[in-house]
PDB file of C-alpha atoms in Angstrom:
ATOM      1  CA  LEU Z  23      79.242  93.981 102.523  1.00  0.00           C
ATOM      2  CA  LEU Z  24      80.212  91.368 105.141  1.00  0.00           C
ATOM      3  CA  PHE Z  25      82.082  89.423 102.457  1.00  0.00           C
ATOM      4  CA  LEU Z  26      83.858  92.566 100.995  1.00  0.00           C
ATOM      5  CA  TRP Z  27      84.891  93.615 104.562  1.00  0.00           C
ATOM      6  CA  SER Z  28      86.177  90.239 105.264  1.00  0.00           C
ATOM      7  CA  ILE Z  29      88.282  90.051 102.126  1.00  0.00           C
ATOM      8  CA  THR Z  30      89.658  93.725 102.745  1.00  0.00           C
ATOM      9  CA  VAL Z  31      90.755  92.554 106.109  1.00  0.00           C
ATOM     10  CA  SER Z  32      92.311  89.208 105.153  1.00  0.00           C
ATOM     11  CA  ILE Z  33      93.921  90.293 101.818  1.00  0.00           C
ATOM     12  CA  PHE Z  34      96.678  91.719 103.765  1.00  0.00           C
ATOM     13  CA  GLY Z  35      97.743  88.289 104.941  1.00  0.00           C
ATOM     14  CA  ILE Z  36      97.632  87.055 101.367  1.00  0.00           C
ATOM     15  CA  GLY Z  37      99.848  89.871 100.220  1.00  0.00           C
ATOM     16  CA  GLY Z  38     102.269  89.046 103.356  1.00  0.00           C
ATOM     17  CA  LEU Z  39     102.425  85.348 102.241  1.00  0.00           C
ATOM     18  CA  LEU Z  40     103.510  86.363  98.789  1.00  0.00           C
ATOM     19  CA  GLY Z  41     106.016  88.965  99.929  1.00  0.00           C
ATOM     20  CA  SER Z  42     107.751  86.769 102.391  1.00  0.00           C
ATOM     21  CA  SER Z  43     107.917  83.790  99.782  1.00  0.00           C
ATOM     22  CA  GLY Z  44     109.618  85.983  97.336  1.00  0.00           C
ATOM     23  CA  SER Z  45     112.060  87.559  99.862  1.00  0.00           C
ATOM     24  CA  ARG Z  46     114.911  85.173  99.261  1.00  0.00           C
ATOM     25  CA  TYR Z  47     115.063  85.457  95.572  1.00  0.00           C
ATOM     26  CA  LEU Z  48     114.907  89.265  95.691  1.00  0.00           C
ATOM     27  CA  THR Z  49     117.573  89.724  98.296  1.00  0.00           C
ATOM     28  CA  VAL Z  50     120.100  87.340  96.401  1.00  0.00           C
ATOM     29  CA  LYS Z  51     119.484  89.104  93.181  1.00  0.00           C
ATOM     30  CA  PHE Z  52     119.314  92.675  94.190  1.00  0.00           C
ATOM     31  CA  GLY Z  53     120.774  92.989  97.706  1.00  0.00           C
ATOM     32  CA  LYS Z  54     119.108  93.798 100.950  1.00  0.00           C
ATOM     33  CA  LYS Z  55     119.528  97.496 100.923  1.00  0.00           C
ATOM     34  CA  LYS Z  56     117.913  97.900  97.373  1.00  0.00           C
ATOM     35  CA  CYS Z  57     115.140  95.572  98.392  1.00  0.00           C
ATOM     36  CA  LEU Z  58     114.390  97.705 101.572  1.00  0.00           C
ATOM     37  CA  LEU Z  59     114.504 100.931  99.502  1.00  0.00           C
ATOM     38  CA  CYS Z  60     112.040  99.484  96.953  1.00  0.00           C
ATOM     39  CA  ASN Z  61     109.934  98.001  99.606  1.00  0.00           C
ATOM     40  CA  ASN Z  62     109.509 101.452 101.117  1.00  0.00           C
ATOM     41  CA  VAL Z  63     108.405 102.850  97.882  1.00  0.00           C
ATOM     42  CA  LEU Z  64     105.746 100.093  97.544  1.00  0.00           C
ATOM     43  CA  MET Z  65     104.511 100.875 101.082  1.00  0.00           C
ATOM     44  CA  ILE Z  66     104.442 104.668 100.321  1.00  0.00           C
ATOM     45  CA  VAL Z  67     102.296 103.906  97.065  1.00  0.00           C
ATOM     46  CA  ALA Z  68      99.960 101.586  99.161  1.00  0.00           C
ATOM     47  CA  ALA Z  69      99.462 104.238 101.688  1.00  0.00           C
ATOM     48  CA  SER Z  70      98.620 106.900  98.988  1.00  0.00           C
ATOM     49  CA  ILE Z  71      96.214 104.614  97.539  1.00  0.00           C
ATOM     50  CA  MET Z  72      94.313 103.963 100.723  1.00  0.00           C
ATOM     51  CA  GLY Z  73      94.538 107.617 101.757  1.00  0.00           C
ATOM     52  CA  CYS Z  74      92.870 108.801  98.580  1.00  0.00           C
ATOM     53  CA  SER Z  75      90.179 106.156  98.567  1.00  0.00           C
ATOM     54  CA  LYS Z  76      87.562 108.196 100.256  1.00  0.00           C
ATOM     55  CA  ILE Z  77      87.972 111.153  97.948  1.00  0.00           C
ATOM     56  CA  SER Z  78      87.782 108.637  95.032  1.00  0.00           C
ATOM     57  CA  GLN Z  79      84.714 106.961  96.528  1.00  0.00           C
ATOM     58  CA  SER Z  80      86.433 103.658  95.663  1.00  0.00           C
ATOM     59  CA  PHE Z  81      86.490 100.760  98.309  1.00  0.00           C
ATOM     60  CA  GLU Z  82      88.568  98.801  95.563  1.00  0.00           C
ATOM     61  CA  MET Z  83      91.377 101.160  96.199  1.00  0.00           C
ATOM     62  CA  ILE Z  84      91.271 100.142  99.968  1.00  0.00           C
ATOM     63  CA  LEU Z  85      91.451  96.454  98.768  1.00  0.00           C
ATOM     64  CA  ILE Z  86      94.347  97.102  96.468  1.00  0.00           C
ATOM     65  CA  GLY Z  87      96.193  99.309  99.057  1.00  0.00           C
ATOM     66  CA  ARG Z  88      95.753  96.536 101.698  1.00  0.00           C
ATOM     67  CA  PHE Z  89      97.163  93.902  99.448  1.00  0.00           C
ATOM     68  CA  MET Z  90     100.094  96.070  98.410  1.00  0.00           C
ATOM     69  CA  CYS Z  91     100.491  96.917 102.216  1.00  0.00           C
ATOM     70  CA  GLY Z  92     100.643  93.195 102.986  1.00  0.00           C
ATOM     71  CA  LEU Z  93     103.061  92.463 100.195  1.00  0.00           C
ATOM     72  CA  SER Z  94     105.433  95.136 101.529  1.00  0.00           C
ATOM     73  CA  ALA Z  95     105.139  93.908 105.230  1.00  0.00           C
ATOM     74  CA  GLY Z  96     105.730  90.286 104.170  1.00  0.00           C
ATOM     75  CA  LEU Z  97     108.875  91.209 102.291  1.00  0.00           C
ATOM     76  CA  CYS Z  98     110.074  93.474 105.099  1.00  0.00           C
ATOM     77  CA  VAL Z  99     109.730  90.938 107.928  1.00  0.00           C
ATOM     78  CA  PRO Z 100     112.754  88.608 106.738  1.00  0.00           C
ATOM     79  CA  LEU Z 101     114.645  91.609 105.263  1.00  0.00           C
ATOM     80  CA  HIS Z 102     114.664  93.512 108.550  1.00  0.00           C
ATOM     81  CA  HIS Z 103     116.191  90.571 110.493  1.00  0.00           C
ATOM     82  CA  GLN Z 104     118.779  89.894 107.854  1.00  0.00           C
ATOM     83  CA  TYR Z 105     119.981  93.502 107.154  1.00  0.00           C
ATOM     84  CA  VAL Z 106     120.002  94.508 110.829  1.00  0.00           C
ATOM     85  CA  GLY Z 107     121.590  91.483 111.946  1.00  0.00           C
ATOM     86  CA  GLU Z 108     124.345  91.582 109.363  1.00  0.00           C
ATOM     87  CA  ILE Z 109     125.176  95.217 109.751  1.00  0.00           C
ATOM     88  CA  SER Z 110     125.368  94.960 113.670  1.00  0.00           C
ATOM     89  CA  PRO Z 111     128.663  94.184 115.419  1.00  0.00           C
ATOM     90  CA  ARG Z 112     128.765  90.633 116.908  1.00  0.00           C
ATOM     91  CA  LYS Z 113     128.276  91.753 120.583  1.00  0.00           C
ATOM     92  CA  LEU Z 114     125.107  93.785 119.523  1.00  0.00           C
ATOM     93  CA  ARG Z 115     123.669  91.427 117.020  1.00  0.00           C
ATOM     94  CA  GLY Z 116     121.267  89.552 119.413  1.00  0.00           C
ATOM     95  CA  PHE Z 117     119.918  92.932 120.778  1.00  0.00           C
ATOM     96  CA  ALA Z 118     119.547  94.395 117.307  1.00  0.00           C
ATOM     97  CA  ASN Z 119     117.637  91.462 116.091  1.00  0.00           C
ATOM     98  CA  SER Z 120     115.335  91.646 119.054  1.00  0.00           C
ATOM     99  CA  THR Z 121     114.259  95.200 118.391  1.00  0.00           C
ATOM    100  CA  SER Z 122     112.004  94.042 115.640  1.00  0.00           C
ATOM    101  CA  SER Z 123     109.544  92.470 118.066  1.00  0.00           C
ATOM    102  CA  PHE Z 124     109.519  95.537 120.195  1.00  0.00           C
ATOM    103  CA  PHE Z 125     108.830  97.905 117.292  1.00  0.00           C
ATOM    104  CA  TRP Z 126     106.061  95.457 115.916  1.00  0.00           C
ATOM    105  CA  SER Z 127     104.333  95.622 119.291  1.00  0.00           C
ATOM    106  CA  LEU Z 128     104.905  99.342 119.498  1.00  0.00           C
ATOM    107  CA  GLY Z 129     103.412  99.954 116.136  1.00  0.00           C
ATOM    108  CA  LYS Z 130     100.342  97.834 116.840  1.00  0.00           C
ATOM    109  CA  ALA Z 131      99.783  99.762 120.046  1.00  0.00           C
ATOM    110  CA  ILE Z 132     100.169 103.055 118.280  1.00  0.00           C
ATOM    111  CA  GLY Z 133      97.785 101.916 115.507  1.00  0.00           C
ATOM    112  CA  GLN Z 134      95.138 100.876 118.177  1.00  0.00           C
ATOM    113  CA  ILE Z 135      95.409 104.123 119.985  1.00  0.00           C
ATOM    114  CA  SER Z 136      95.356 106.195 116.812  1.00  0.00           C
ATOM    115  CA  GLY Z 137      92.317 104.446 115.602  1.00  0.00           C
ATOM    116  CA  GLN Z 138      90.204 105.525 118.367  1.00  0.00           C
ATOM    117  CA  ARG Z 139      87.216 107.719 117.292  1.00  0.00           C
ATOM    118  CA  GLU Z 140      88.492 110.555 119.341  1.00  0.00           C
ATOM    119  CA  LEU Z 141      91.728 110.666 117.371  1.00  0.00           C
ATOM    120  CA  LEU Z 142      92.036 109.393 113.627  1.00  0.00           C
ATOM    121  CA  GLY Z 143      89.316 106.851 113.773  1.00  0.00           C
ATOM    122  CA  SER Z 144      86.548 109.447 113.105  1.00  0.00           C
ATOM    123  CA  GLN Z 145      84.443 109.573 110.021  1.00  0.00           C
ATOM    124  CA  ALA Z 146      86.426 112.530 108.669  1.00  0.00           C
ATOM    125  CA  LEU Z 147      89.981 111.423 109.450  1.00  0.00           C
ATOM    126  CA  TRP Z 148      90.032 107.489 108.793  1.00  0.00           C
ATOM    127  CA  PRO Z 149      91.831 108.090 105.450  1.00  0.00           C
ATOM    128  CA  MET Z 150      94.656 109.698 107.197  1.00  0.00           C
ATOM    129  CA  LEU Z 151      94.909 106.638 109.535  1.00  0.00           C
ATOM    130  CA  MET Z 152      95.007 104.234 106.627  1.00  0.00           C
ATOM    131  CA  ALA Z 153      97.848 106.453 104.971  1.00  0.00           C
ATOM    132  CA  SER Z 154      99.905 106.701 108.231  1.00  0.00           C
ATOM    133  CA  CYS Z 155     101.794 103.446 107.400  1.00  0.00           C
ATOM    134  CA  GLY Z 156     103.565 105.462 104.702  1.00  0.00           C
ATOM    135  CA  VAL Z 157     105.191 107.763 107.366  1.00  0.00           C
ATOM    136  CA  PRO Z 158     107.838 105.200 108.770  1.00  0.00           C
ATOM    137  CA  ALA Z 159     108.509 103.983 105.083  1.00  0.00           C
ATOM    138  CA  LEU Z 160     109.068 107.503 104.033  1.00  0.00           C
ATOM    139  CA  LEU Z 161     111.600 108.039 107.108  1.00  0.00           C
ATOM    140  CA  GLN Z 162     113.520 104.901 106.142  1.00  0.00           C
ATOM    141  CA  LEU Z 163     113.555 105.849 102.387  1.00  0.00           C
ATOM    142  CA  VAL Z 164     115.107 109.219 103.318  1.00  0.00           C
ATOM    143  CA  THR Z 165     117.733 107.734 105.881  1.00  0.00           C
ATOM    144  CA  LEU Z 166     118.607 104.347 104.418  1.00  0.00           C
ATOM    145  CA  PRO Z 167     120.757 105.641 101.414  1.00  0.00           C
ATOM    146  CA  PHE Z 168     123.286 106.959 104.077  1.00  0.00           C
ATOM    147  CA  PHE Z 169     123.823 103.220 105.170  1.00  0.00           C
ATOM    148  CA  PRO Z 170     126.023 100.884 103.216  1.00  0.00           C
ATOM    149  CA  GLU Z 171     124.993  97.513 101.759  1.00  0.00           C
ATOM    150  CA  SER Z 172     125.317  94.463 103.977  1.00  0.00           C
ATOM    151  CA  PRO Z 173     128.897  93.391 104.291  1.00  0.00           C
ATOM    152  CA  PRO Z 174     128.113  89.597 104.104  1.00  0.00           C
ATOM    153  CA  TYR Z 175     126.084  90.118 100.862  1.00  0.00           C
ATOM    154  CA  LEU Z 176     128.834  92.189  99.252  1.00  0.00           C
ATOM    155  CA  LEU Z 177     131.362  89.368 100.077  1.00  0.00           C
ATOM    156  CA  MET Z 178     129.293  86.281  99.698  1.00  0.00           C
ATOM    157  CA  HIS Z 179     127.193  87.162  96.698  1.00  0.00           C
ATOM    158  CA  LYS Z 180     129.044  89.856  94.899  1.00  0.00           C
ATOM    159  CA  GLY Z 181     132.667  88.764  95.819  1.00  0.00           C
ATOM    160  CA  ASP Z 182     133.523  92.297  96.581  1.00  0.00           C
ATOM    161  CA  GLN Z 183     136.093  92.174  99.334  1.00  0.00           C
ATOM    162  CA  GLU Z 184     137.021  95.802  99.117  1.00  0.00           C
ATOM    163  CA  GLY Z 185     133.466  96.972  99.247  1.00  0.00           C
ATOM    164  CA  CYS Z 186     132.935  94.597 102.246  1.00  0.00           C
ATOM    165  CA  LYS Z 187     135.923  96.172 104.157  1.00  0.00           C
ATOM    166  CA  LYS Z 188     134.588  99.658 103.268  1.00  0.00           C
ATOM    167  CA  ALA Z 189     131.046  98.827 104.537  1.00  0.00           C
ATOM    168  CA  ILE Z 190     132.448  97.316 107.686  1.00  0.00           C
ATOM    169  CA  ARG Z 191     134.562 100.469 108.422  1.00  0.00           C
ATOM    170  CA  GLN Z 192     131.586 102.771 107.755  1.00  0.00           C
ATOM    171  CA  LEU Z 193     129.512 100.692 110.121  1.00  0.00           C
ATOM    172  CA  TRP Z 194     131.850  99.617 112.988  1.00  0.00           C
ATOM    173  CA  GLY Z 195     134.528 102.286 112.657  1.00  0.00           C
ATOM    174  CA  GLU Z 196     138.281 101.992 111.911  1.00  0.00           C
ATOM    175  CA  GLY Z 197     140.074  98.958 113.553  1.00  0.00           C
ATOM    176  CA  GLN Z 198     140.926  95.421 113.064  1.00  0.00           C
ATOM    177  CA  HIS Z 199     137.913  93.630 111.497  1.00  0.00           C
ATOM    178  CA  GLN Z 200     139.808  90.714 109.877  1.00  0.00           C
ATOM    179  CA  ALA Z 201     138.299  88.236 112.262  1.00  0.00           C
ATOM    180  CA  GLU Z 202     134.763  89.249 111.156  1.00  0.00           C
ATOM    181  CA  ILE Z 203     135.815  89.051 107.358  1.00  0.00           C
ATOM    182  CA  ASP Z 204     137.301  85.616 108.072  1.00  0.00           C
ATOM    183  CA  ASP Z 205     133.969  84.442 109.677  1.00  0.00           C
ATOM    184  CA  ILE Z 206     132.023  85.596 106.540  1.00  0.00           C
ATOM    185  CA  MET Z 207     134.567  83.756 104.272  1.00  0.00           C
ATOM    186  CA  LYS Z 208     134.019  80.598 106.431  1.00  0.00           C
ATOM    187  CA  GLU Z 209     130.319  80.982 106.067  1.00  0.00           C
ATOM    188  CA  LYS Z 210     130.639  81.449 102.287  1.00  0.00           C
ATOM    189  CA  ALA Z 211     132.657  78.213 102.097  1.00  0.00           C
ATOM    190  CA  THR Z 212     130.036  76.240 104.152  1.00  0.00           C
ATOM    191  CA  MET Z 213     127.271  77.570 101.971  1.00  0.00           C
ATOM    192  CA  LYS Z 214     128.962  76.209  98.797  1.00  0.00           C
ATOM    193  CA  ASN Z 215     128.448  72.726 100.182  1.00  0.00           C
ATOM    194  CA  THR Z 216     125.004  73.232 101.592  1.00  0.00           C
ATOM    195  CA  LYS Z 217     121.976  72.509  99.542  1.00  0.00           C
ATOM    196  CA  ILE Z 218     119.392  75.313  99.705  1.00  0.00           C
ATOM    197  CA  LEU Z 219     115.935  73.664 100.369  1.00  0.00           C
ATOM    198  CA  SER Z 220     112.704  74.792  98.869  1.00  0.00           C
ATOM    199  CA  VAL Z 221     109.638  75.041 101.039  1.00  0.00           C
ATOM    200  CA  LEU Z 222     108.326  71.715  99.961  1.00  0.00           C
ATOM    201  CA  GLU Z 223     111.771  69.947 100.422  1.00  0.00           C
ATOM    202  CA  LEU Z 224     111.930  71.513 103.882  1.00  0.00           C
ATOM    203  CA  VAL Z 225     108.550  70.082 104.864  1.00  0.00           C
ATOM    204  CA  LYS Z 226     109.577  66.645 103.598  1.00  0.00           C
ATOM    205  CA  GLU Z 227     112.899  66.651 105.312  1.00  0.00           C
ATOM    206  CA  PRO Z 228     112.814  64.328 108.466  1.00  0.00           C
ATOM    207  CA  ALA Z 229     115.760  66.038 110.251  1.00  0.00           C
ATOM    208  CA  PHE Z 230     113.768  69.406 110.409  1.00  0.00           C
ATOM    209  CA  ARG Z 231     110.468  67.812 111.289  1.00  0.00           C
ATOM    210  CA  TRP Z 232     110.238  68.676 114.974  1.00  0.00           C
ATOM    211  CA  GLN Z 233     111.698  72.145 114.549  1.00  0.00           C
ATOM    212  CA  LEU Z 234     109.035  72.864 111.905  1.00  0.00           C
ATOM    213  CA  TYR Z 235     106.341  71.460 114.298  1.00  0.00           C
ATOM    214  CA  MET Z 236     107.370  73.821 116.972  1.00  0.00           C
ATOM    215  CA  ILE Z 237     107.372  76.800 114.720  1.00  0.00           C
ATOM    216  CA  VAL Z 238     104.054  76.034 113.234  1.00  0.00           C
ATOM    217  CA  ILE Z 239     102.423  75.378 116.643  1.00  0.00           C
ATOM    218  CA  LEU Z 240     103.915  78.415 118.184  1.00  0.00           C
ATOM    219  CA  THR Z 241     102.884  80.760 115.229  1.00  0.00           C
ATOM    220  CA  ALA Z 242      99.473  79.322 115.200  1.00  0.00           C
ATOM    221  CA  THR Z 243      98.769  79.664 118.838  1.00  0.00           C
ATOM    222  CA  ILE Z 244      99.945  83.303 119.037  1.00  0.00           C
ATOM    223  CA  GLN Z 245      96.916  84.026 116.701  1.00  0.00           C
ATOM    224  CA  LEU Z 246      94.738  82.701 119.650  1.00  0.00           C
ATOM    225  CA  CYS Z 247      96.104  84.914 122.462  1.00  0.00           C
ATOM    226  CA  GLY Z 248      93.310  87.271 122.092  1.00  0.00           C
ATOM    227  CA  ILE Z 249      94.974  90.240 120.351  1.00  0.00           C
ATOM    228  CA  ASN Z 250      92.932  90.088 117.243  1.00  0.00           C
ATOM    229  CA  ALA Z 251      89.564  89.965 119.267  1.00  0.00           C
ATOM    230  CA  VAL Z 252      90.969  93.004 121.332  1.00  0.00           C
TER     231      VAL Z 252
END
């Protein structure tokens, strides 16, 4: 039982690793908006599987649901930053990207509070607690179709300049946005002359060694801050 419980808890991280590893390929091939929409469907399916586990008397469903939930979360983390950053006006881009950390912390706090035995952590209601992750996914699935695809994706990967202009006008309103389009064109020209490194090549590249050390140390030490123990 201890082994099964440990696997159930940790398999979320395995799914997250796989999801984040495949995010670049999926976003380039299908676009950020489509990936987010499909990702929401994946999260809703995961929530439904975990929510029905008690009725089905199957701990395997919790295991599968946790893995799918981790896969969805791992895919969503880089997607959120990219999409929100690219659809935001330049003056609001930093603020928009910083909202992710706020909502992650808020989500953890809501999860901890909702998991108390007096609320959804009781023997009768815990399936609802596990299925609650499908609520924000459903909300985004309903609202996201009203948003356009990322303008940089349309211009850089699809070569759709008219679609890019239309998306910019829908997001930022009517006005002169030629400067933003020129910036995207400059970035596209830069990317043509830039080699995209794989994870292994990134680790071996001496120019990025210290930055990589800093990111790894920071990410590892965050796990030692005590939040997991709490």
